[in-house]
Tab-separated table of C-alpha atoms in Angstrom:
chain	number	residue	atom	x	y	z
H	1170	MET	CA	11.325	9.005	-2.679
H	1171	LYS	CA	7.538	8.162	-2.520
H	1172	LEU	CA	7.162	4.570	-3.723
H	1173	GLN	CA	4.274	3.722	-6.235
H	1174	ILE	CA	2.344	0.739	-5.209
H	1175	SER	CA	-0.436	-0.596	-7.374
H	1176	SER	CA	-3.616	-2.004	-5.845
H	1177	TYR	CA	-2.463	-5.250	-7.753
H	1178	VAL	CA	0.761	-5.485	-5.888
H	1179	LEU	CA	-0.971	-4.813	-2.630
H	1180	ASP	CA	-3.584	-7.315	-3.425
H	1181	MET	CA	-0.773	-10.104	-4.157
H	1182	MET	CA	0.648	-9.433	-0.590
H	1183	ILE	CA	-2.780	-9.500	0.984
H	1184	TYR	CA	-3.528	-12.736	-0.720
H	1185	HIS	CA	-0.333	-14.456	0.823
H	1186	ALA	CA	-0.944	-12.728	4.173
H	1187	GLU	CA	-4.550	-14.307	4.302
H	1188	LYS	CA	-3.433	-17.526	3.189
H	1189	ASP	CA	-0.714	-17.882	5.574
H	1190	TYR	CA	-2.896	-16.848	8.484
H	1191	PRO	CA	-2.596	-17.507	11.604
H	1192	GLU	CA	1.048	-17.380	10.833
H	1193	GLU	CA	3.085	-14.580	9.584
H	1194	THR	CA	3.597	-14.209	5.936
H	1195	CYS	CA	6.722	-12.513	4.530
H	1196	GLY	CA	8.355	-11.561	1.203
H	1197	VAL	CA	9.781	-8.759	-0.941
H	1198	VAL	CA	8.796	-6.526	-3.679
H	1199	ILE	CA	11.474	-5.571	-6.230
H	1200	GLY	CA	11.556	-2.645	-8.740
H	1201	PRO	CA	14.031	-1.273	-11.211
H	1202	LYS	CA	17.089	0.432	-9.538
H	1203	GLY	CA	16.779	4.268	-8.954
H	1204	LYS	CA	13.150	4.363	-9.637
H	1205	SER	CA	10.304	4.430	-7.156
H	1206	LYS	CA	8.402	1.707	-8.746
H	1207	ALA	CA	7.746	-1.673	-6.773
H	1208	ILE	CA	6.353	-4.050	-9.239
H	1209	GLY	CA	7.293	-7.706	-8.551
H	1210	VAL	CA	6.113	-9.605	-5.503
H	1211	PHE	CA	8.129	-12.466	-4.230
H	1212	PRO	CA	6.821	-14.358	-1.164
H	1213	ILE	CA	9.646	-15.808	0.817
H	1214	LYS	CA	9.228	-18.835	3.021
H	1215	ASN	CA	8.981	-17.828	6.666
H	1216	ILE	CA	11.415	-20.313	8.463
H	1217	GLN	CA	10.615	-18.975	12.084
H	1218	ASN	CA	8.852	-22.495	12.992
H	1219	ASP	CA	11.853	-24.500	11.881
H	1220	LEU	CA	14.310	-22.189	13.820
H	1221	HIS	CA	12.080	-22.219	16.914
H	1222	GLN	CA	11.851	-26.162	16.787
H	1223	LYS	CA	15.707	-26.300	16.544
H	1224	ASP	CA	16.775	-23.812	18.996
H	1225	PRO	CA	13.811	-22.425	21.070
H	1226	LYS	CA	16.186	-20.519	23.361
H	1227	GLN	CA	17.568	-18.362	20.800
H	1228	TYR	CA	14.389	-18.247	18.619
H	1229	SER	CA	11.839	-18.017	21.361
H	1230	ARG	CA	8.819	-16.981	19.265
H	1231	ASP	CA	7.069	-19.118	16.495
H	1232	ALA	CA	5.514	-18.177	13.066
H	1233	LYS	CA	2.283	-16.768	14.850
H	1234	THR	CA	4.241	-13.877	16.211
H	1235	ALA	CA	7.480	-13.788	14.116
H	1236	TYR	CA	8.944	-14.128	10.740
H	1237	PHE	CA	12.505	-14.958	9.633
H	1238	MET	CA	12.952	-15.020	5.654
H	1239	ASP	CA	14.418	-18.140	4.300
H	1240	PRO	CA	18.020	-16.912	3.781
H	1241	THR	CA	18.699	-19.082	0.653
H	1242	GLN	CA	15.449	-18.006	-1.086
H	1243	LEU	CA	16.048	-14.348	-0.172
H	1244	ARG	CA	19.657	-14.522	-1.642
H	1245	ILE	CA	18.336	-16.085	-5.064
H	1246	VAL	CA	15.697	-13.431	-5.385
H	1247	GLU	CA	18.332	-10.709	-4.568
H	1248	LYS	CA	20.925	-12.019	-7.018
H	1249	GLU	CA	18.556	-12.629	-9.896
H	1250	ALA	CA	17.081	-9.112	-9.389
H	1251	ALA	CA	20.382	-7.652	-9.657
H	1252	LYS	CA	21.295	-9.336	-12.885
H	1253	LYS	CA	18.346	-7.289	-14.358
H	1254	ASN	CA	19.258	-4.157	-12.620
H	1255	PHE	CA	16.404	-4.473	-10.113
H	1256	GLU	CA	16.490	-4.370	-6.465
H	1257	ILE	CA	14.358	-5.056	-3.300
H	1258	LYS	CA	12.269	-1.875	-2.565
H	1259	ILE	CA	9.698	-3.418	-0.067
H	1260	ILE	CA	10.054	-6.035	2.764
H	1261	TYR	CA	6.616	-7.216	3.760
H	1262	HIS	CA	5.137	-9.261	6.586
H	1263	SER	CA	1.952	-9.694	8.301
H	1264	HIS	CA	0.680	-9.460	11.827
H	1265	PRO	CA	-2.183	-11.967	12.471
H	1266	ASP	CA	-4.520	-10.639	15.114
H	1267	HIS	CA	-2.071	-7.935	16.585
H	1268	GLY	CA	-2.631	-4.949	14.316
H	1269	VAL	CA	-0.649	-2.786	11.920
H	1270	TYR	CA	2.355	-1.204	13.698
H	1271	PHE	CA	6.098	-1.435	13.184
H	1272	SER	CA	6.872	-3.450	16.376
H	1273	GLU	CA	10.168	-3.058	18.497
H	1274	GLU	CA	11.326	-6.487	17.177
H	1275	ASP	CA	10.643	-5.151	13.685
H	1276	LYS	CA	12.803	-2.029	14.410
H	1277	ALA	CA	15.507	-3.973	16.117
H	1278	MET	CA	15.776	-6.395	13.253
H	1279	ALA	CA	15.528	-3.644	10.742
H	1280	CYS	CA	18.569	-1.846	12.387
H	1281	PRO	CA	20.936	-4.636	13.413
H	1282	TRP	CA	23.589	-2.381	14.682
H	1283	GLY	CA	21.575	0.547	15.633
H	1284	GLU	CA	20.987	2.036	12.173
H	1285	PRO	CA	19.145	0.657	9.145
H	1286	ASN	CA	21.315	-1.706	6.910
H	1287	ASP	CA	19.607	-0.009	3.871
H	1288	PRO	CA	17.699	3.301	4.802
H	1289	ASN	CA	16.044	3.297	1.324
H	1290	LEU	CA	14.173	0.192	2.026
H	1291	ALA	CA	10.319	0.511	2.809
H	1292	TRP	CA	8.735	-1.964	5.325
H	1293	LEU	CA	5.206	-2.946	4.823
H	1294	VAL	CA	2.991	-4.574	7.515
H	1295	ILE	CA	-0.386	-5.986	6.799
H	1296	GLY	CA	-2.853	-6.436	9.722
H	1297	VAL	CA	-4.898	-9.806	9.480
H	1298	ALA	CA	-7.863	-10.644	11.726
H	1299	GLN	CA	-9.694	-13.890	11.356
H	1300	ALA	CA	-8.064	-14.563	8.182
H	1301	LYS	CA	-9.135	-11.260	6.550
H	1302	ALA	CA	-6.592	-8.447	5.977
H	1303	ASN	CA	-7.974	-5.309	7.510
H	1304	GLY	CA	-4.983	-2.744	7.054
H	1305	ALA	CA	-1.701	-2.025	5.832
H	1306	SER	CA	1.062	0.669	6.275
H	1307	LEU	CA	4.308	1.415	4.873
H	1308	PHE	CA	7.214	2.339	7.243
H	1309	TYR	CA	10.252	4.418	5.944
H	1310	TRP	CA	13.311	5.231	7.809
H	1311	ASP	CA	13.634	9.087	8.666
H	1312	GLU	CA	17.171	10.040	9.065
H	1313	GLU	CA	16.295	13.258	10.987
H	1314	LYS	CA	14.026	11.577	13.519
H	1315	LYS	CA	16.162	8.448	13.571
H	1316	ASP	CA	13.025	6.590	13.528
H	1317	PHE	CA	10.494	4.909	11.135
H	1318	LEU	CA	7.439	6.914	10.013
H	1319	GLU	CA	4.086	5.376	8.898
H	1320	LYS	CA	2.153	5.973	5.759
H	1321	ASN	CA	-1.188	4.229	5.910
H	1322	LEU	CA	-2.197	2.584	2.711
H	1323	LYS	CA	-6.128	2.550	3.388
H	1324	GLN	CA	-6.639	4.483	0.231
H	1325	ASN	CA	-4.994	1.551	-1.771
H	1326	PHE	CA	-7.404	-0.919	-0.210
H	1327	ARG	CA	-10.302	-2.036	-2.359
H	1328	SER	CA	-13.415	-0.709	-0.975
H	1329	GLU	CA	-14.959	-4.088	-0.015
H	1330	ARG	CA	-11.917	-4.746	2.291
H	1331	ILE	CA	-12.613	-1.880	4.614
P	922	MET	CA	42.495	-16.938	2.143
P	923	ALA	CA	38.882	-16.445	2.142
P	924	LYS	CA	36.980	-13.414	0.670
P	925	VAL	CA	34.707	-11.745	3.330
P	926	ARG	CA	31.995	-9.448	2.245
P	927	ILE	CA	31.276	-6.804	4.799
P	928	PRO	CA	27.689	-5.396	5.416
P	929	THR	CA	27.516	-1.480	4.778
P	930	PRO	CA	26.929	-0.383	8.401
P	931	LEU	CA	30.232	-2.378	9.511
P	932	GLN	CA	32.475	-1.214	6.566
P	933	LYS	CA	33.572	1.787	8.760
P	934	LEU	CA	35.427	-0.797	11.034
P	935	ALA	CA	37.455	-1.948	8.093
P	936	GLU	CA	38.612	1.235	6.508
P	937	ASN	CA	35.312	1.243	4.291
P	938	GLN	CA	36.123	-1.728	2.523
P	939	ALA	CA	33.256	-3.820	1.325
P	940	GLU	CA	35.467	-6.964	0.648
P	941	LEU	CA	38.567	-8.225	2.370
P	942	GLU	CA	40.813	-11.169	2.003
P	943	VAL	CA	41.130	-12.889	5.444
P	944	SER	CA	42.902	-16.138	6.255
P	945	GLY	CA	41.521	-19.140	8.140
P	946	THR	CA	39.896	-22.418	7.241
P	947	SER	CA	36.743	-22.248	9.110
P	948	VAL	CA	34.069	-19.611	9.633
P	949	LYS	CA	35.150	-19.376	13.398
P	950	GLU	CA	38.906	-18.816	12.382
P	951	VAL	CA	38.162	-16.282	9.693
P	952	LEU	CA	36.031	-14.222	12.088
P	953	ALA	CA	38.793	-14.385	14.818
P	954	ASN	CA	41.380	-13.249	12.175
P	955	LEU	CA	38.925	-10.541	10.979
P	956	GLU	CA	38.661	-9.133	14.761
P	957	ALA	CA	42.440	-9.355	15.122
P	958	LYS	CA	42.913	-7.108	12.122
P	959	TYR	CA	39.929	-4.931	12.523
P	960	PRO	CA	38.703	-4.829	16.329
P	961	GLY	CA	35.052	-4.308	16.823
P	962	PHE	CA	33.532	-7.276	14.704
P	963	GLN	CA	33.316	-9.717	17.533
P	964	GLU	CA	31.001	-7.682	19.626
P	965	ARG	CA	28.693	-6.951	16.564
P	966	LEU	CA	28.772	-10.565	15.284
P	967	TYR	CA	28.555	-12.472	18.523
P	968	ASP	CA	26.120	-12.224	21.382
P	969	ASP	CA	27.153	-12.198	25.131
P	970	LYS	CA	27.046	-15.825	25.321
P	971	GLY	CA	29.555	-16.060	22.670
P	972	GLN	CA	27.066	-17.486	19.883
P	973	LEU	CA	26.681	-15.679	16.474
P	974	ARG	CA	23.787	-13.371	16.733
P	975	ARG	CA	20.476	-14.712	15.456
P	976	PHE	CA	19.768	-11.626	13.197
P	977	ILE	CA	22.750	-12.090	10.998
P	978	ASN	CA	23.017	-14.524	8.108
P	979	PHE	CA	26.451	-15.984	7.310
P	980	TYR	CA	26.619	-17.411	3.820
P	981	VAL	CA	29.622	-19.576	2.564
P	982	ASN	CA	29.361	-19.028	-1.116
P	983	GLU	CA	25.473	-19.520	-1.256
P	984	GLU	CA	24.962	-21.583	1.692
P	985	ASP	CA	23.667	-20.334	4.998
P	986	ILE	CA	25.855	-21.812	7.695
P	987	ARG	CA	22.789	-22.417	9.908
P	988	PHE	CA	22.034	-25.103	7.595
P	989	ALA	CA	25.745	-26.314	7.332
P	990	ASP	CA	27.985	-26.794	10.416
P	991	GLY	CA	27.453	-23.414	11.856
P	992	GLU	CA	30.860	-21.745	12.939
P	993	ALA	CA	32.557	-24.934	12.171
P	994	THR	CA	31.608	-24.716	8.555
P	995	ILE	CA	34.870	-25.372	6.416
P	996	LEU	CA	36.041	-22.512	4.172
P	997	LYS	CA	38.261	-23.521	1.313
P	998	GLU	CA	40.780	-21.300	-0.573
P	999	ASP	CA	38.786	-18.686	-2.597
P	1000	ASP	CA	35.418	-19.562	-0.853
P	1001	GLU	CA	33.295	-16.468	-0.117
P	1002	LEU	CA	32.062	-15.492	3.359
P	1003	SER	CA	29.294	-13.114	3.268
P	1004	ILE	CA	27.924	-11.378	6.341
P	1005	VAL	CA	24.403	-10.244	5.682
P	1006	PRO	CA	21.718	-8.977	8.084
P	1007	ALA	CA	18.754	-11.443	8.091
P	1008	ILE	CA	15.383	-10.122	7.138
P	1009	ALA	CA	13.231	-10.956	10.155
P	1010	GLY	CA	10.890	-9.390	12.657
P	1011	GLY	CA	7.897	-9.754	15.069
């Protein structure tokens, strides 16, 4: 199922990615259940710095190179969305100064026990360099290839961004 | 007895059930009893150092146990323990 993402929705995510630079931003986009529209952007607090400070052994990275969505906020968004028959369609985060790709860490976290927790989720990565977004891609799970496939969103970028 | 919510990829360990009743008065006890009944959970929920894996969120009702007492978090009768993969990455 190909997701429809308006440039407005992408702009909202980009806004947050640029604002949170040089740290990683993160959030979710919700849409009506069973439909391929992603319409509501909810930024979620990245608590990676808190976890890193509390337990640097288990959480060795800080928020410049990792994100961890605030579990309480995430739960509220999920529950409230479900009440309206909405669900999470996209998980987004940014890569400050290290390009647009789905990293090994991203894959490992998306597949906690070797397979995706929800194969229908799309993952969106926004590249940010010097506080300006410079690219974005969606990554979808491919059941046959057992890997994530990339769909570049360059055409959704406003022309002045490229 | 606590209600335990199982994430989809692990439901196959528990006869495809999404929700189970498990006895125990703390998160640690409930997880040990879950393992006793349906072996396989332990290695998926704990790392090789015996700590709860960092990529999983455990909620007692609505609260993440990282911000409560971790494994020692008390479970009262009819409390709900939800096991949910964290959303995180690099």
